[in-house]
Amino acid sequence: GPGPARLQLTLGEPSTRPGCYRTWEIGRADDPTTAHSLLSSVITPTPHVVAGLLPRGLTILAARPATGKGFLILDMAIAIAHGDDWQGLATAHGPVLYLALEDTLERLHVRLNALTDSAPRNLHLAVTWAKSDIGLAALDAWIGRHRPCLVIVDTLQKWRGGRQSTYATDYADGTAFKNLADKHALALVLIHHTKKSA
């Protein structure tokens, strides 16, 4: 071929810049690199949508039901759509899509009124969306048209449309969303419930 295949690897460890993660391109898919080559590579920090907190790529926000995940992520979405700091952290400025699949428009109206006096025009809200592969294709097309910097899916289980949550389905769904986030270089947050038991 024209040259060696290039891989992009992402480490889940901080770079020298706080809150960023190291990424690099090196080696062939079928040819391991050496530690020497790796350490001599130029490292590019992953851009963040919320400085030091929310990188581009896939993030899972998980907690027990009714712990305030919806308010937290909507407050963050408003700040990003406005281009304002959030909790003292700088944010990217751009469109945001919030798929509030367990909510109603009336409930979102109440939450928006509680959080802001100036709802941003580029914060897009939906309480219904197609599920699974059809939903992913629709989401991919929407992202291509609107170029958001953040997409939120609240919740992963609602997106699944009743499919059981197992390790295999978690991994498959996570991979599909990660691929979408990486393709469009955006932050994609999946809201997920943990068990109600202690």
CSV table of C-alpha atoms in Angstrom, one decimal:
chain,number,residue,atom,x,y,z
A,1,GLY,CA,0.0,0.0,0.0
A,2,PRO,CA,0.9,3.7,0.1
A,3,GLY,CA,2.3,3.4,3.6
A,4,PRO,CA,1.8,1.8,7.0
A,5,ALA,CA,-1.6,1.8,8.5
A,6,ARG,CA,-2.0,4.3,11.3
A,7,LEU,CA,-3.6,3.7,14.6
A,8,GLN,CA,-4.9,6.3,17.0
A,9,LEU,CA,-4.6,5.0,20.6
A,10,THR,CA,-6.2,6.7,23.6
A,11,LEU,CA,-4.8,6.1,27.1
A,12,GLY,CA,-7.1,6.5,30.1
A,13,GLU,CA,-4.4,8.3,32.1
A,14,PRO,CA,-3.8,12.1,32.4
A,15,SER,CA,-1.3,13.9,30.3
A,16,THR,CA,1.0,16.5,31.7
A,17,ARG,CA,-1.9,18.9,31.2
A,18,PRO,CA,-4.4,18.4,33.9
A,19,GLY,CA,-7.7,16.9,32.8
A,20,CYS,CA,-6.5,15.9,29.4
A,21,TYR,CA,-5.7,12.5,28.0
A,22,ARG,CA,-2.8,11.4,25.9
A,23,THR,CA,-3.4,10.4,22.3
A,24,TRP,CA,-1.0,9.6,19.4
A,25,GLU,CA,-0.8,7.9,16.1
A,26,ILE,CA,1.9,5.3,15.7
A,27,GLY,CA,2.6,1.9,14.1
A,28,ARG,CA,0.7,-0.6,12.0
A,29,ALA,CA,-2.4,-2.4,13.1
A,30,ASP,CA,-0.5,-5.7,12.9
A,31,ASP,CA,2.9,-4.5,14.1
A,32,PRO,CA,3.4,-3.6,17.8
A,33,THR,CA,5.4,-0.5,18.5
A,34,THR,CA,8.3,-0.3,20.9
A,35,ALA,CA,8.3,1.5,24.2
A,36,HIS,CA,11.1,3.8,22.9
A,37,SER,CA,9.0,4.8,19.9
A,38,LEU,CA,5.9,5.3,22.1
A,39,LEU,CA,7.7,7.6,24.5
A,40,SER,CA,9.3,9.6,21.8
A,41,SER,CA,6.0,10.3,20.1
A,42,VAL,CA,4.4,13.7,20.1
A,43,ILE,CA,1.4,13.6,22.4
A,44,THR,CA,-1.7,15.7,21.6
A,45,PRO,CA,-4.2,16.3,24.5
A,46,THR,CA,-7.8,15.4,23.9
A,47,PRO,CA,-9.9,18.5,23.6
A,48,HIS,CA,-12.5,19.0,26.3
A,49,VAL,CA,-16.0,20.3,26.2
A,50,VAL,CA,-15.8,21.2,29.9
A,51,ALA,CA,-12.2,21.9,30.8
A,52,GLY,CA,-10.6,19.1,32.8
A,53,LEU,CA,-13.9,17.3,33.2
A,54,LEU,CA,-15.7,16.3,30.0
A,55,PRO,CA,-13.5,15.3,27.1
A,56,ARG,CA,-14.6,14.7,23.5
A,57,GLY,CA,-15.4,11.0,23.1
A,58,LEU,CA,-17.8,8.8,25.1
A,59,THR,CA,-18.5,9.4,28.8
A,60,ILE,CA,-20.9,7.4,31.0
A,61,LEU,CA,-22.6,9.3,33.9
A,62,ALA,CA,-24.1,6.6,36.1
A,63,ALA,CA,-25.8,6.8,39.5
A,64,ARG,CA,-28.9,5.5,41.2
A,65,PRO,CA,-32.2,6.8,40.0
A,66,ALA,CA,-33.5,10.2,41.3
A,67,THR,CA,-30.1,11.5,42.3
A,68,GLY,CA,-30.1,14.6,40.1
A,69,LYS,CA,-28.3,13.4,37.0
A,70,GLY,CA,-30.9,15.1,34.8
A,71,PHE,CA,-30.6,18.5,36.5
A,72,LEU,CA,-26.8,18.2,36.5
A,73,ILE,CA,-26.5,17.4,32.8
A,74,LEU,CA,-29.1,19.9,31.7
A,75,ASP,CA,-27.3,22.7,33.7
A,76,MET,CA,-24.1,21.7,31.9
A,77,ALA,CA,-25.8,21.6,28.5
A,78,ILE,CA,-27.2,25.2,29.0
A,79,ALA,CA,-23.7,26.5,29.9
A,80,ILE,CA,-22.1,24.9,26.9
A,81,ALA,CA,-24.9,26.1,24.5
A,82,HIS,CA,-24.4,29.6,25.9
A,83,GLY,CA,-20.6,29.3,25.9
A,84,ASP,CA,-20.5,30.2,29.6
A,85,ASP,CA,-18.3,28.7,32.3
A,86,TRP,CA,-19.9,25.8,34.2
A,87,GLN,CA,-19.1,25.5,37.9
A,88,GLY,CA,-16.0,27.6,37.4
A,89,LEU,CA,-14.8,25.5,34.4
A,90,ALA,CA,-14.4,26.9,30.9
A,91,THR,CA,-16.6,25.3,28.3
A,92,ALA,CA,-16.6,24.9,24.5
A,93,HIS,CA,-19.4,26.9,22.8
A,94,GLY,CA,-21.6,25.1,20.4
A,95,PRO,CA,-24.9,23.3,19.7
A,96,VAL,CA,-26.0,20.6,22.2
A,97,LEU,CA,-28.5,17.8,21.7
A,98,TYR,CA,-30.2,16.5,24.8
A,99,LEU,CA,-32.3,13.3,24.3
A,100,ALA,CA,-34.3,13.3,27.5
A,101,LEU,CA,-36.0,9.9,26.8
A,102,GLU,CA,-37.5,9.5,30.2
A,103,ASP,CA,-38.9,13.0,30.4
A,104,THR,CA,-41.8,15.0,28.9
A,105,LEU,CA,-41.6,18.4,27.3
A,106,GLU,CA,-43.6,19.8,30.3
A,107,ARG,CA,-41.0,18.4,32.8
A,108,LEU,CA,-38.2,19.9,30.7
A,109,HIS,CA,-40.0,23.2,30.6
A,110,VAL,CA,-40.1,23.2,34.4
A,111,ARG,CA,-36.4,22.3,34.7
A,112,LEU,CA,-35.4,24.9,32.2
A,113,ASN,CA,-37.3,27.6,34.1
A,114,ALA,CA,-35.6,26.5,37.3
A,115,LEU,CA,-32.1,26.6,35.7
A,116,THR,CA,-32.0,29.7,33.4
A,117,ASP,CA,-33.7,32.9,32.5
A,118,SER,CA,-32.3,32.8,29.0
A,119,ALA,CA,-32.7,29.4,27.2
A,120,PRO,CA,-30.1,29.1,24.4
A,121,ARG,CA,-31.4,28.7,20.9
A,122,ASN,CA,-28.8,26.0,20.1
A,123,LEU,CA,-29.8,23.7,22.9
A,124,HIS,CA,-32.0,21.1,21.1
A,125,LEU,CA,-34.3,18.9,23.2
A,126,ALA,CA,-36.1,15.7,22.3
A,127,VAL,CA,-38.2,13.3,24.5
A,128,THR,CA,-38.6,10.7,21.8
A,129,TRP,CA,-36.1,9.2,19.4
A,130,ALA,CA,-35.8,6.0,17.3
A,131,LYS,CA,-34.1,3.2,19.1
A,132,SER,CA,-31.0,1.0,18.4
A,133,ASP,CA,-29.5,1.0,14.9
A,134,ILE,CA,-32.2,3.1,13.3
A,135,GLY,CA,-31.8,5.6,16.1
A,136,LEU,CA,-28.0,5.6,15.7
A,137,ALA,CA,-28.3,6.3,12.0
A,138,ALA,CA,-30.8,9.2,12.7
A,139,LEU,CA,-28.4,10.5,15.3
A,140,ASP,CA,-25.5,10.3,12.9
A,141,ALA,CA,-27.4,12.3,10.3
A,142,TRP,CA,-28.6,14.9,12.8
A,143,ILE,CA,-25.0,15.4,14.1
A,144,GLY,CA,-23.8,15.8,10.5
A,145,ARG,CA,-26.3,18.6,9.9
A,146,HIS,CA,-26.0,20.5,13.2
A,147,ARG,CA,-22.4,19.8,14.2
A,148,PRO,CA,-23.0,19.8,18.0
A,149,CYS,CA,-20.1,19.7,20.5
A,150,LEU,CA,-22.2,17.7,23.0
A,151,VAL,CA,-24.9,15.0,22.7
A,152,ILE,CA,-26.6,13.5,25.8
A,153,VAL,CA,-28.6,10.3,25.8
A,154,ASP,CA,-30.7,10.1,29.0
A,155,THR,CA,-31.0,7.1,29.6
A,156,LEU,CA,-29.1,4.3,27.9
A,157,GLN,CA,-31.8,1.8,29.0
A,158,LYS,CA,-34.6,3.9,27.5
A,159,TRP,CA,-32.5,4.0,24.3
A,160,ARG,CA,-32.4,0.2,24.2
A,161,GLY,CA,-36.1,0.0,24.1
A,162,GLY,CA,-36.4,-2.7,26.7
A,163,ARG,CA,-33.4,-4.9,25.7
A,164,GLN,CA,-31.8,-6.5,28.8
A,165,SER,CA,-28.7,-4.8,30.2
A,166,THR,CA,-25.8,-7.4,30.1
A,167,TYR,CA,-22.1,-7.0,29.8
A,168,ALA,CA,-22.4,-7.9,26.1
A,169,THR,CA,-25.1,-5.3,25.4
A,170,ASP,CA,-23.3,-2.6,27.5
A,171,TYR,CA,-20.1,-3.3,25.5
A,172,ALA,CA,-21.9,-3.3,22.1
A,173,ASP,CA,-23.9,-0.1,22.8
A,174,GLY,CA,-20.9,1.6,24.3
A,175,THR,CA,-18.8,0.8,21.2
A,176,ALA,CA,-21.5,2.1,18.9
A,177,PHE,CA,-21.7,5.4,20.7
A,178,LYS,CA,-18.0,5.7,21.1
A,179,ASN,CA,-17.5,5.2,17.3
A,180,LEU,CA,-20.2,7.9,16.7
A,181,ALA,CA,-18.5,10.4,19.1
A,182,ASP,CA,-15.0,9.7,17.6
A,183,LYS,CA,-16.3,10.1,14.1
A,184,HIS,CA,-17.7,13.5,14.8
A,185,ALA,CA,-15.1,14.6,17.4
A,186,LEU,CA,-17.8,15.5,19.9
A,187,ALA,CA,-18.6,14.7,23.5
A,188,LEU,CA,-21.3,12.1,23.9
A,189,VAL,CA,-22.7,11.4,27.4
A,190,LEU,CA,-24.7,8.3,28.2
A,191,ILE,CA,-26.8,8.6,31.4
A,192,HIS,CA,-27.1,5.2,33.0
A,193,HIS,CA,-28.9,4.0,36.2
A,194,THR,CA,-27.0,1.9,38.7
A,195,LYS,CA,-29.0,-0.5,40.9
A,196,LYS,CA,-31.2,1.0,43.6
A,197,SER,CA,-29.7,-1.3,46.3
A,198,ALA,CA,-26.8,-0.1,48.4
